[in-house]
Coordinates of C-alpha atoms and ligand atoms in Angstrom, one line a residue:
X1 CA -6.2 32.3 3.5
X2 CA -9.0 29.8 3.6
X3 CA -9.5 27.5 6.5
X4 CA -8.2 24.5 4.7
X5 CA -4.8 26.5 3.6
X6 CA -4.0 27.4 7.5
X7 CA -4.9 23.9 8.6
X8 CA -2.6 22.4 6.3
X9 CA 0.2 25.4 7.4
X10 CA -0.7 24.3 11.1
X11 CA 0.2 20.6 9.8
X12 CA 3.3 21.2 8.3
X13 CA 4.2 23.4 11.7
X14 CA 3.3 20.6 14.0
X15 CA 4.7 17.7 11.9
X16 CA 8.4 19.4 10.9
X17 CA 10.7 17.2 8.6
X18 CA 7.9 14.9 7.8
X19 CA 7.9 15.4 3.8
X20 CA 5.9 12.9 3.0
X21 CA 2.9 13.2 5.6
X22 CA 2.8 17.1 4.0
X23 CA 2.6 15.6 0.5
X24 CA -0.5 13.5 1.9
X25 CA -2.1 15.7 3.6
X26 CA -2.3 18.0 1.3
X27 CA -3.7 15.8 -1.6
X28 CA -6.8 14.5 0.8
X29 CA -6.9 18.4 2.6
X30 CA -7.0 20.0 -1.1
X31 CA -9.6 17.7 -2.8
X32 CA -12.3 17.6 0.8
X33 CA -12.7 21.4 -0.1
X34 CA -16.4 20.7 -1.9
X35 CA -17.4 17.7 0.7
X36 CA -16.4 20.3 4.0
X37 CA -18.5 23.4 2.1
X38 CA -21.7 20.8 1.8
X39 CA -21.0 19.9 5.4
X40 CA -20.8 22.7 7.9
X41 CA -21.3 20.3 10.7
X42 CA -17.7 18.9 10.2
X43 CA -16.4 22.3 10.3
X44 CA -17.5 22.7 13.7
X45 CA -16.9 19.5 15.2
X46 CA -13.1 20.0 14.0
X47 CA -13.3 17.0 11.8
X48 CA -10.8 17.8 9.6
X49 CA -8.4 19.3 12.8
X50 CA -9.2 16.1 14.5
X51 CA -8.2 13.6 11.5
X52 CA -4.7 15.1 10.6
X53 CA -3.7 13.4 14.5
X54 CA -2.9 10.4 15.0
X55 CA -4.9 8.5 18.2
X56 CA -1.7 7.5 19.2
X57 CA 1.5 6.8 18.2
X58 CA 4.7 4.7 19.1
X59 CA 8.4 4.4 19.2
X60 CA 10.8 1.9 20.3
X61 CA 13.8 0.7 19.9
X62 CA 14.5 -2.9 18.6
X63 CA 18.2 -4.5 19.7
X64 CA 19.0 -7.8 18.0
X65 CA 21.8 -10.0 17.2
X66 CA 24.2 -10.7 13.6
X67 CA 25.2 -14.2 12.8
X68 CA 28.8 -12.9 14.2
X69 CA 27.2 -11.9 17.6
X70 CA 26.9 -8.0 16.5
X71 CA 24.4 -5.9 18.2
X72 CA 22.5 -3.4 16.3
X73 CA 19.8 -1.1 17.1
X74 CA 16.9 -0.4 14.8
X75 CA 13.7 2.1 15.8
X76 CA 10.3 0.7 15.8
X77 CA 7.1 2.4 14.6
X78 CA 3.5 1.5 15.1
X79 CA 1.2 5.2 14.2
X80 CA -2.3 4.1 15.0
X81 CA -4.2 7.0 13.4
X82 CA -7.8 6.0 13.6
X83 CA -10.3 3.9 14.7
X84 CA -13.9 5.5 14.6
X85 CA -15.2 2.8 12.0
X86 CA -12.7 -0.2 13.4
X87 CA -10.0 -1.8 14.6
X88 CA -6.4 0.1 13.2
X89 CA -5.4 -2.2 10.3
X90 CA -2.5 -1.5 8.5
X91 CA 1.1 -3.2 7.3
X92 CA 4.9 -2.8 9.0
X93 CA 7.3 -1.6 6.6
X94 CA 10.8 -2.6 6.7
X95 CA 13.2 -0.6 4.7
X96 CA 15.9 1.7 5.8
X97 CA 14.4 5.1 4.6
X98 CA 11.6 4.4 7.0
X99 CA 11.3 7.1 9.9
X100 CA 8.2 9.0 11.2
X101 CA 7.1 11.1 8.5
X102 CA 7.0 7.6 6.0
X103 CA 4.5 5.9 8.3
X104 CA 2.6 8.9 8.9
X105 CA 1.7 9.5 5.3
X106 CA 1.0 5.8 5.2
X107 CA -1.1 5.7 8.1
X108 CA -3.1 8.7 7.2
X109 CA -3.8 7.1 3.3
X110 CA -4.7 3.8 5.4
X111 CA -7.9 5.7 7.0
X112 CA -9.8 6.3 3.8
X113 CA -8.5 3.6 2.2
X114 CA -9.8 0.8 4.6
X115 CA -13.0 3.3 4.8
X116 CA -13.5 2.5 0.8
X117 CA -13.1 -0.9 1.2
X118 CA -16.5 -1.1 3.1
X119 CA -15.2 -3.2 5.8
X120 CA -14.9 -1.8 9.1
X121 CA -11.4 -1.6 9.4
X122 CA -9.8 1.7 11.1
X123 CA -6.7 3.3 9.8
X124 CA -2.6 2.7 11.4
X125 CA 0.7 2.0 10.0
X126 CA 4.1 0.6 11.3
X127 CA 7.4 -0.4 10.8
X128 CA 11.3 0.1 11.1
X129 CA 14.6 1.5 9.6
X130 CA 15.6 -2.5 9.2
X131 CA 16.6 -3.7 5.9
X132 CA 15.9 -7.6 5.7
X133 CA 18.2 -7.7 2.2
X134 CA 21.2 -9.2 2.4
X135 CA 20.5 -10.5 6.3
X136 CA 20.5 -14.1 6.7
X137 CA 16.6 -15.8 8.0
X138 CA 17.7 -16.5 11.1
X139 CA 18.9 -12.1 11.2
X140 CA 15.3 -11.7 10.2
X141 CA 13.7 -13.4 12.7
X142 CA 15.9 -12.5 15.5
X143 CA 14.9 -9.0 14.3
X144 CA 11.6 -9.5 13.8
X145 CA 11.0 -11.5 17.3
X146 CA 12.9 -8.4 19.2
X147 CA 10.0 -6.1 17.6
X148 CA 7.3 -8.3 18.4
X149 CA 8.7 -7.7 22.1
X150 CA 7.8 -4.5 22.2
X151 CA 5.1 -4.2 19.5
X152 CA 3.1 -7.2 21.1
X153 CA 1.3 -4.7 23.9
X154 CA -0.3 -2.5 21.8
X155 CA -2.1 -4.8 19.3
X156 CA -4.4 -7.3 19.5
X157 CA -7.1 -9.0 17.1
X158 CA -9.9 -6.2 18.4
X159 CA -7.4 -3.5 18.9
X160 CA -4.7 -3.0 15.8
X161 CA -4.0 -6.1 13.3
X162 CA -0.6 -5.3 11.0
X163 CA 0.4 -6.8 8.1
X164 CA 2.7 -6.9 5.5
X165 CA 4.2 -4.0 3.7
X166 CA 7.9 -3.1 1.6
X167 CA 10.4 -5.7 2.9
X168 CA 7.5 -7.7 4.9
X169 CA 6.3 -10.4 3.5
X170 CA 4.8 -14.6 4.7
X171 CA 8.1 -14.9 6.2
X172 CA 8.4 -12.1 8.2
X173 CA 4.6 -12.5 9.3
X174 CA 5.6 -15.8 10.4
X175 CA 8.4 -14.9 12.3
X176 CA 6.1 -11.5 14.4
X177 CA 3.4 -14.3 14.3
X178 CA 5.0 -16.8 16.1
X179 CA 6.5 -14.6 18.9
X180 CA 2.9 -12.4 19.2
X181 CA 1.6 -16.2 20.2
X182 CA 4.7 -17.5 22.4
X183 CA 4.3 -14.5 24.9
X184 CA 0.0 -14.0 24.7
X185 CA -0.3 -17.9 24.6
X186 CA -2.9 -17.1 22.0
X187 CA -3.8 -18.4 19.0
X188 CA -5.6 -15.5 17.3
X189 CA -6.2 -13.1 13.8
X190 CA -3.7 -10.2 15.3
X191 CA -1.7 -10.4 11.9
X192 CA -3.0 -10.8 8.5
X193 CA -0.6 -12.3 5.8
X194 CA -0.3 -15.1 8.0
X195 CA 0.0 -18.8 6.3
X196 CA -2.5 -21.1 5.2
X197 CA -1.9 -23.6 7.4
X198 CA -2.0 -20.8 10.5
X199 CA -4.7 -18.8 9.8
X200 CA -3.9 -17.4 6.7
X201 CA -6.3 -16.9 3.8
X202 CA -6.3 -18.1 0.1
X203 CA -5.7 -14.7 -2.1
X204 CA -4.2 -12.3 0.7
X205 CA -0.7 -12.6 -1.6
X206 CA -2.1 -11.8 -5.0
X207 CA -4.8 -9.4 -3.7
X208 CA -3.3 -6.2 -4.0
X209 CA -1.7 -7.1 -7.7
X210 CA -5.1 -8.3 -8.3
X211 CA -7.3 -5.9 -6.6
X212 CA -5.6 -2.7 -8.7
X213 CA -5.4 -4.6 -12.1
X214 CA -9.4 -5.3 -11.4
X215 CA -9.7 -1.5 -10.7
X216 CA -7.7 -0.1 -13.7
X217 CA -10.0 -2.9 -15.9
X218 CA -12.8 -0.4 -14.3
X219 CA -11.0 2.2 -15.7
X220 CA -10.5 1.4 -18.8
X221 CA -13.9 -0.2 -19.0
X222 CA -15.0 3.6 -18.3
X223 CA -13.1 4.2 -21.2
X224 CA -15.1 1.8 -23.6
X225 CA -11.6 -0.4 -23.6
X226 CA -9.9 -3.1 -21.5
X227 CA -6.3 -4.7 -21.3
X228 CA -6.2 -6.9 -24.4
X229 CA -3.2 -6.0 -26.7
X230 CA -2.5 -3.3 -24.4
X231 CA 1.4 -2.4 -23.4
X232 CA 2.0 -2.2 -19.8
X233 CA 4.6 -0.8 -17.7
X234 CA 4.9 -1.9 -14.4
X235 CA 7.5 -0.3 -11.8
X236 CA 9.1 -2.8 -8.7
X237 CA 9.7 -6.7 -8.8
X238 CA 7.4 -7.4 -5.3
X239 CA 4.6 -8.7 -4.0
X240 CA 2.2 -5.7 -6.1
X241 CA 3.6 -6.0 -9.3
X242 CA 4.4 -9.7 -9.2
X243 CA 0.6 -10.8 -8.8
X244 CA -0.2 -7.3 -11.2
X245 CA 1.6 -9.5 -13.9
X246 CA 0.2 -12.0 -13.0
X247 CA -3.2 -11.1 -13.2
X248 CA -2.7 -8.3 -16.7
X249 CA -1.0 -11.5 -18.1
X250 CA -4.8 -13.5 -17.6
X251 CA -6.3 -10.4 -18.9
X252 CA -4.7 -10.4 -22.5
X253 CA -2.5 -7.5 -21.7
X254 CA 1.6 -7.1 -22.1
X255 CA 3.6 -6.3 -19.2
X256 CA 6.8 -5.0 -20.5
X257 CA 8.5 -3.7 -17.7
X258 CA 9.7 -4.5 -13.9
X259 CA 12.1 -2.5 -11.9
X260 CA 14.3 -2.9 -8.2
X261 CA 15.9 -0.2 -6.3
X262 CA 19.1 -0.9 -8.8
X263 CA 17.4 -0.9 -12.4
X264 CA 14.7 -1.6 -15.0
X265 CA 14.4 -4.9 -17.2
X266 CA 12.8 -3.8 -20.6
X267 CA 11.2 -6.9 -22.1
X268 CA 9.5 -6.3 -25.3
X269 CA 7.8 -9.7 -25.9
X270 CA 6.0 -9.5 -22.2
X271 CA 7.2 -11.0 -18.9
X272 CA 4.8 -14.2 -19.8
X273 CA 4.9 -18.0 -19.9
X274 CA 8.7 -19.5 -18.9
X275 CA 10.0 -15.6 -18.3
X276 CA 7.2 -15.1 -15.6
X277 CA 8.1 -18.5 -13.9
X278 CA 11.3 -17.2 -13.9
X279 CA 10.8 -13.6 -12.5
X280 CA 8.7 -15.7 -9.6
X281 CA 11.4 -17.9 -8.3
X282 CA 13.8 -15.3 -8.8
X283 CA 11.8 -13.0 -6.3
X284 CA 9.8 -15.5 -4.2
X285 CA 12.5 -18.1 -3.5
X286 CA 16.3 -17.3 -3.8
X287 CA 15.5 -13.8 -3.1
X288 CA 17.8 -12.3 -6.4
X289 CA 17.9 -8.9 -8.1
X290 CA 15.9 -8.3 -11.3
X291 CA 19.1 -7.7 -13.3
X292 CA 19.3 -11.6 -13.4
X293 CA 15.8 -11.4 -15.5
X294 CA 17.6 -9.5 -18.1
X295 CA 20.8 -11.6 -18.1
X296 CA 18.9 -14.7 -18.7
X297 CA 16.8 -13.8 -21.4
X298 CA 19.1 -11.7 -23.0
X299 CA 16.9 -8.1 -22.6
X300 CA 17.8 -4.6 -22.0
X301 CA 18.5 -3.2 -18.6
X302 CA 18.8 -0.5 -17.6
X303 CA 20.7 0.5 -14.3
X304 CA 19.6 2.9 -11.6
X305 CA 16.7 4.2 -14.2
X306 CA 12.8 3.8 -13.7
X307 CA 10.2 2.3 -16.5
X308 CA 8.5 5.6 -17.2
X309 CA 9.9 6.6 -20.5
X310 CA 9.1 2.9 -22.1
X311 CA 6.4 3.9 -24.0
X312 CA 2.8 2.1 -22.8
X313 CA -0.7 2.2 -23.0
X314 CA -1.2 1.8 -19.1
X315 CA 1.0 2.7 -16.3
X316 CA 1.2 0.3 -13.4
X317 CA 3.5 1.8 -10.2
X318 CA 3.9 -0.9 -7.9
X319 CA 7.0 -0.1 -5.5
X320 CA 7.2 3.1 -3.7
X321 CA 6.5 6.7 -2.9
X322 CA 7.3 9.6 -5.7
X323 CA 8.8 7.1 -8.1
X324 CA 6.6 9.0 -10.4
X325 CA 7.4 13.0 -10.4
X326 CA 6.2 16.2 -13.0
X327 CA 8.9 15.0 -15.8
X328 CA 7.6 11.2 -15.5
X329 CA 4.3 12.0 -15.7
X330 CA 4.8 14.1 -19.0
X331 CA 6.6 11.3 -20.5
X332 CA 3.8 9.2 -20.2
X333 CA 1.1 11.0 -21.5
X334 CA 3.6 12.4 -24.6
X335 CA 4.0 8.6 -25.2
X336 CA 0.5 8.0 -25.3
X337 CA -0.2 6.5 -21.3
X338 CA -4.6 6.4 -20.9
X339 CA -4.1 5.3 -17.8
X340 CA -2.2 4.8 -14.1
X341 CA -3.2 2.4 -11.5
X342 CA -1.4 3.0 -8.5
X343 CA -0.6 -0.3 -6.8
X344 CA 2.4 1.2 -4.6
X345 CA 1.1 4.0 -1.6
X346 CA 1.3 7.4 -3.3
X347 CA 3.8 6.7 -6.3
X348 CA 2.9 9.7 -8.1
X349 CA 3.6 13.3 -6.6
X350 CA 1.4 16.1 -6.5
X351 CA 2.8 17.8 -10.0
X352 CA 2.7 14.2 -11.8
X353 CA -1.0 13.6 -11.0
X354 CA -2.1 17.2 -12.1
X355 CA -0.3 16.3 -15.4
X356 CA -2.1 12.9 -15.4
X357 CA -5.5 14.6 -14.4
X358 CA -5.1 17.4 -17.0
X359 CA -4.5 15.3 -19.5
X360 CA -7.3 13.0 -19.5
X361 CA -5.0 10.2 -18.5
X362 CA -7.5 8.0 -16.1
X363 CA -5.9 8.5 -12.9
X364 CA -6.1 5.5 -10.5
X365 CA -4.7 6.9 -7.0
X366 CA -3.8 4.7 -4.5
X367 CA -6.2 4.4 -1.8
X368 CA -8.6 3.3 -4.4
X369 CA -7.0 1.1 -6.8
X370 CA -4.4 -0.5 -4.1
X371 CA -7.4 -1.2 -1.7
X372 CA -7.6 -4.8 -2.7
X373 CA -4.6 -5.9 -0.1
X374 CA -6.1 -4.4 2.8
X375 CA -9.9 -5.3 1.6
X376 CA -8.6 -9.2 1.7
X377 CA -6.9 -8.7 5.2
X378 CA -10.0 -7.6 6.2
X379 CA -12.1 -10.8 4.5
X380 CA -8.6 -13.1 6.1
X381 CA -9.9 -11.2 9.8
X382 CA -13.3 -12.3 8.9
X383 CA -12.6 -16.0 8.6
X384 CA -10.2 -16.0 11.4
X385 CA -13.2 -14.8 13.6
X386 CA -15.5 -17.4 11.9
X387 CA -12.5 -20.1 12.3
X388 CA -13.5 -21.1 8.6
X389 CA -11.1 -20.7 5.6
X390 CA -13.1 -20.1 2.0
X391 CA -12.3 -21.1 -1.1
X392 CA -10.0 -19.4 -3.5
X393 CA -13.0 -18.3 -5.6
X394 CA -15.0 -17.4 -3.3
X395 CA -12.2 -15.0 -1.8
X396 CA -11.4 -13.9 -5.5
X397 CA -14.9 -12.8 -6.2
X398 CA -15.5 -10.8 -2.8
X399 CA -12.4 -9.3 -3.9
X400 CA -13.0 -8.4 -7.4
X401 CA -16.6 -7.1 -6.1
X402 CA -14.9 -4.7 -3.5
X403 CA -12.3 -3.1 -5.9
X404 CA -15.9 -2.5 -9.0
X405 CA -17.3 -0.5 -5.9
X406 CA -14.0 0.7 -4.6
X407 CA -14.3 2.6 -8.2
X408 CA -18.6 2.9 -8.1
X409 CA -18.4 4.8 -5.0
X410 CA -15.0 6.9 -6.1
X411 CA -16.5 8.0 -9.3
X412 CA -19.9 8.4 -7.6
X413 CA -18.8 10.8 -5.0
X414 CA -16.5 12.7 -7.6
X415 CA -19.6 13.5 -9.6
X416 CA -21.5 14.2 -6.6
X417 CA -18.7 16.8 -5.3
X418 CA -18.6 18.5 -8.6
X419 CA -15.4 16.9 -10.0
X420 CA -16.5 13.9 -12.6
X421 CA -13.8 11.4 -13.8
X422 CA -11.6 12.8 -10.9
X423 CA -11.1 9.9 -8.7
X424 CA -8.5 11.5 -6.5
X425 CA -11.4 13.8 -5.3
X426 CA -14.0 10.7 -5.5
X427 CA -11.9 8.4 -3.3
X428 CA -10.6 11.0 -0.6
X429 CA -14.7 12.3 -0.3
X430 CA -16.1 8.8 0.0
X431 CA -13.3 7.4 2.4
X432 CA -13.5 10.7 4.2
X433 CA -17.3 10.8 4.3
X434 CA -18.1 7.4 6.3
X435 CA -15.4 7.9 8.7
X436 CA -16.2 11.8 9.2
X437 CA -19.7 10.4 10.5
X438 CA -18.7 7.9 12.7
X439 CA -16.5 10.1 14.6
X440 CA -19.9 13.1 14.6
X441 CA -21.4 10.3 16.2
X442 CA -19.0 9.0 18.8
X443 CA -18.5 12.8 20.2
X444 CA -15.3 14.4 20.6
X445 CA -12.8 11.8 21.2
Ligands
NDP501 P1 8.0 -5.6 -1.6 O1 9.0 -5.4 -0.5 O2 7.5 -7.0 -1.9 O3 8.6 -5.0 -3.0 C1 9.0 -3.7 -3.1 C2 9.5 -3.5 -4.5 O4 9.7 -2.1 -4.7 C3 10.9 -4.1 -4.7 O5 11.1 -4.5 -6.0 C4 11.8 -3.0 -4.3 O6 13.2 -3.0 -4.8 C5 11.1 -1.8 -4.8 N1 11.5 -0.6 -4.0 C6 11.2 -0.4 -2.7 N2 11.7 0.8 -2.3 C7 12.2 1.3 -3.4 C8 12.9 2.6 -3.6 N3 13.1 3.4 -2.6 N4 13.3 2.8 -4.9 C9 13.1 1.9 -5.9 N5 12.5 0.7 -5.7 C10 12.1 0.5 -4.5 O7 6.8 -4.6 -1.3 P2 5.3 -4.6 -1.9 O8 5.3 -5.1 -3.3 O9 4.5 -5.2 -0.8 O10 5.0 -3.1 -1.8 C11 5.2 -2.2 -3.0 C12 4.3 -1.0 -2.8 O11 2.9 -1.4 -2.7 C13 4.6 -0.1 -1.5 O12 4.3 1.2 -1.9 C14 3.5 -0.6 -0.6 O13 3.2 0.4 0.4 C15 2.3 -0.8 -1.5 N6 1.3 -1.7 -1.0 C16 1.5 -3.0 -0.7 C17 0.5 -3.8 -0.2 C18 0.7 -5.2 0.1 O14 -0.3 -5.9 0.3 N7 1.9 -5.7 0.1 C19 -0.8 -3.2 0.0 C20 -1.0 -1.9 -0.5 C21 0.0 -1.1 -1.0 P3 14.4 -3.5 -3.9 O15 14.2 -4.9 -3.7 O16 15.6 -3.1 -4.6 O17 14.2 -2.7 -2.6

């Protein structure tokens, strides 16, 4: 059994239950194989031992009150996994399947992909088993300023800076905000997401849409193509794939397709011009299910079913974990899919992105191509520290820059390692490499 195979054993031992922190594992474990055989040194100093654990990690439990005076109890999660190259930066999920294992895996993605971005950002995760649908704002923030009560102590603008993730979005962030400042009496960057007229910066809501259409328009440019006339299916109805239609839409492409945790909306024409508006306000302001999109313009839906056997030209995922598995996958590339940006954190399981990989599909994953929200949290940190707000350009270029390099470096390092066109390897090695050093460097911590 190689070394690699018996860490990965000793992972699963340690970590029982925790399905999804495996899965992740095992992707970045299986494709550092070529990076730890050039590198004997991080054998030795136990990188790889040393990387699977979190720093630290934290649970707690968050009471708050219904609009009928009903207590309920939620848990509370904050993983802070690493922070050789910066302060732990990461989003709080709320959804109800949350538990350990979810914001492991997202915590442990978070390290490489913040190391990608080139900003020095270190690597944590957090959230809770709340489900902010159907609660009423003032629910929300009574849950979300119990959280803050307990959250507050182990962050800070040098030390861990959360964002927004599934089911946490500006209103949430101002809800956490506002408490994090009522009990520090401070008035600092210790969220990102935050609003413009707090601290917030311009972009930070479209950036991860944004940031993976800009790195599947790599893609594709690899390819000696681009998104014009192309069909597009794009999975989820949130933050991701709202400013992902947003942005193919600019680009000439045709997104076809959105989804919720009910159904898919099949819109043949393209989810542009009056239908888009539509699909915004729907989402962003009375907070409504996509089946509405479908009853308005008179479209298919389809109920309790994903996008993946519309047939498309590119594959966007854009709202959870495994929403793509081995039968998906197959669909795709039979239909003719040559290519999957992954905007959502590791939408495609392991069998799916060997089919994807096998096939010649160009294979996005997401610590690469979903990079952009975290990039712009970092630039948002930057002007928070420089109390100075740039312009929506000027964010929008950094941006776009990151995400071309994002894919540079990924399919630099894949080549490097022996794997060219595999990003999956490229992205893991160069997110790996940088943060690998840094902890050579700062001895065994
Ligand atoms: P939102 O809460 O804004 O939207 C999530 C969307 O995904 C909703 O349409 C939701 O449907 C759907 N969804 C969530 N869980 C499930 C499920 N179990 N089954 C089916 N559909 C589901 O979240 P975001 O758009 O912010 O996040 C989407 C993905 O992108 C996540 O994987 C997240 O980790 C990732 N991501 C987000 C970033 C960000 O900046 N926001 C940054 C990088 C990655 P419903 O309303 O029915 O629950």
């Amino acid at each position: 059994m190689s070394n690699i195979d018996a860490l990965y054993d000793k992972v699963v031992i340690k970590n029982p239950g925790e399905r999804e922190f495996h899965q992740s594992v095992k992707e970045v474990l299986d494709s550092l194989i070529p990076a730890m055989d050039r590198h004997p040194e991080f054998k030795k100093f136990k990188i790889l031992e040393r990387i699977v654990e979190p720093e630290r990690q934290f649970m707690f439990r968050v009471p708050w009150m219904d609009d009928n005076g009903e207590i309920h109890v939620n848990r509370g999660f904050r993983v802070q996994f690493n922070s050789a190259i910066g302060p732990y930066k990461g989003g709080l999920r709320f959804h109800p399947s949350v538990y350990l294992g979810i914001i492991k895996f997202l915590g442990f993605e978070q390290v490489f992909k913040n190391s990608l971005t080139g900003l020095p950002m270190g690597g944590g995760k957090g959230g809770s088993d709340f489900d902010p649908k159907g609660k009423s704002d003032n629910e929300v923030m009574r849950f979300c300023q119990s959280f803050m009560q307990e959250l507050y102590r182990h962050i800070g603008p040098d030390t861990d800076v959360p964002a927004g993730d599934i089911g946490v979005g500006g209103r949430e962030i101002g809800y956490l905000y506002g408490q994090y400042r009522k009990i520090r009496n401070e008035f600092t960057g210790v969220l990102t997401g935050k609003g413009l007229e707090w601290g917030g910066s311009l972009i930070r809501p479209e950036a991860t849409g944004y940031g993976c259409t800009y790195f599947t328009q790599e893609m594709l440019k690899a390819r000696g193509t681009d998104f014009k006339d192309k069909i597009i299916t794009v999975s989820g109805s949130g933050n991701v794939a709202q400013y992902t239609v947003e942005k193919v839409n600019q680009l000439g492409g045709k997104c076809v397709t959105l989804s919720d945790s009910a159904g898919t909306i099949y819109d043949p024409d393209g989810i542009t011009g009056e239908k888009f508006d539509f699909f915004i306000e729907l989402k962003q302001v009375r907070r409504g299910r996509i089946k509405e999109y479908a009853e308005k313009f008179n479209v298919d839906y389809y109920p309790n079913k994903r996008p993946w056997e519309v047939k498309c030209d590119i594959a966007m995922p854009s709202a959870t974990q495994n929403e793509i598995n081995a039968s998906d996958a197959q669909k795709l590339v039979d239909n003719g899919c040559i290519a999957v940006g992954e905007g959502a954190n590791m939408p495609s399981t392991l069998e799916a992105i060997d089919i994807f990989l096998e096939a010649g599909v160009s294979f996005g994953p997401a610590k690469a191509a979903n990079a952009g929200g975290v990039a712009t949290s970092g630039l948002e940190m930057s002007q928070n520290s420089l109390r100075l707000a740039w312009t929506r350009e000027e964010v929008d270029q950094r941006l776009h820059a990151i995400m071309v390099n994002i894919f540079q470096a990924s399919r630099d390092a894949a080549e490097k390692y022996g794997s060219s066109g595999n990003l999956v390897v490229g992205a893991n090695v160069a997110g790996f490499l940088k943060v690998a050093r840094a902890m050579m460097a700062q001895g065994v911590l």
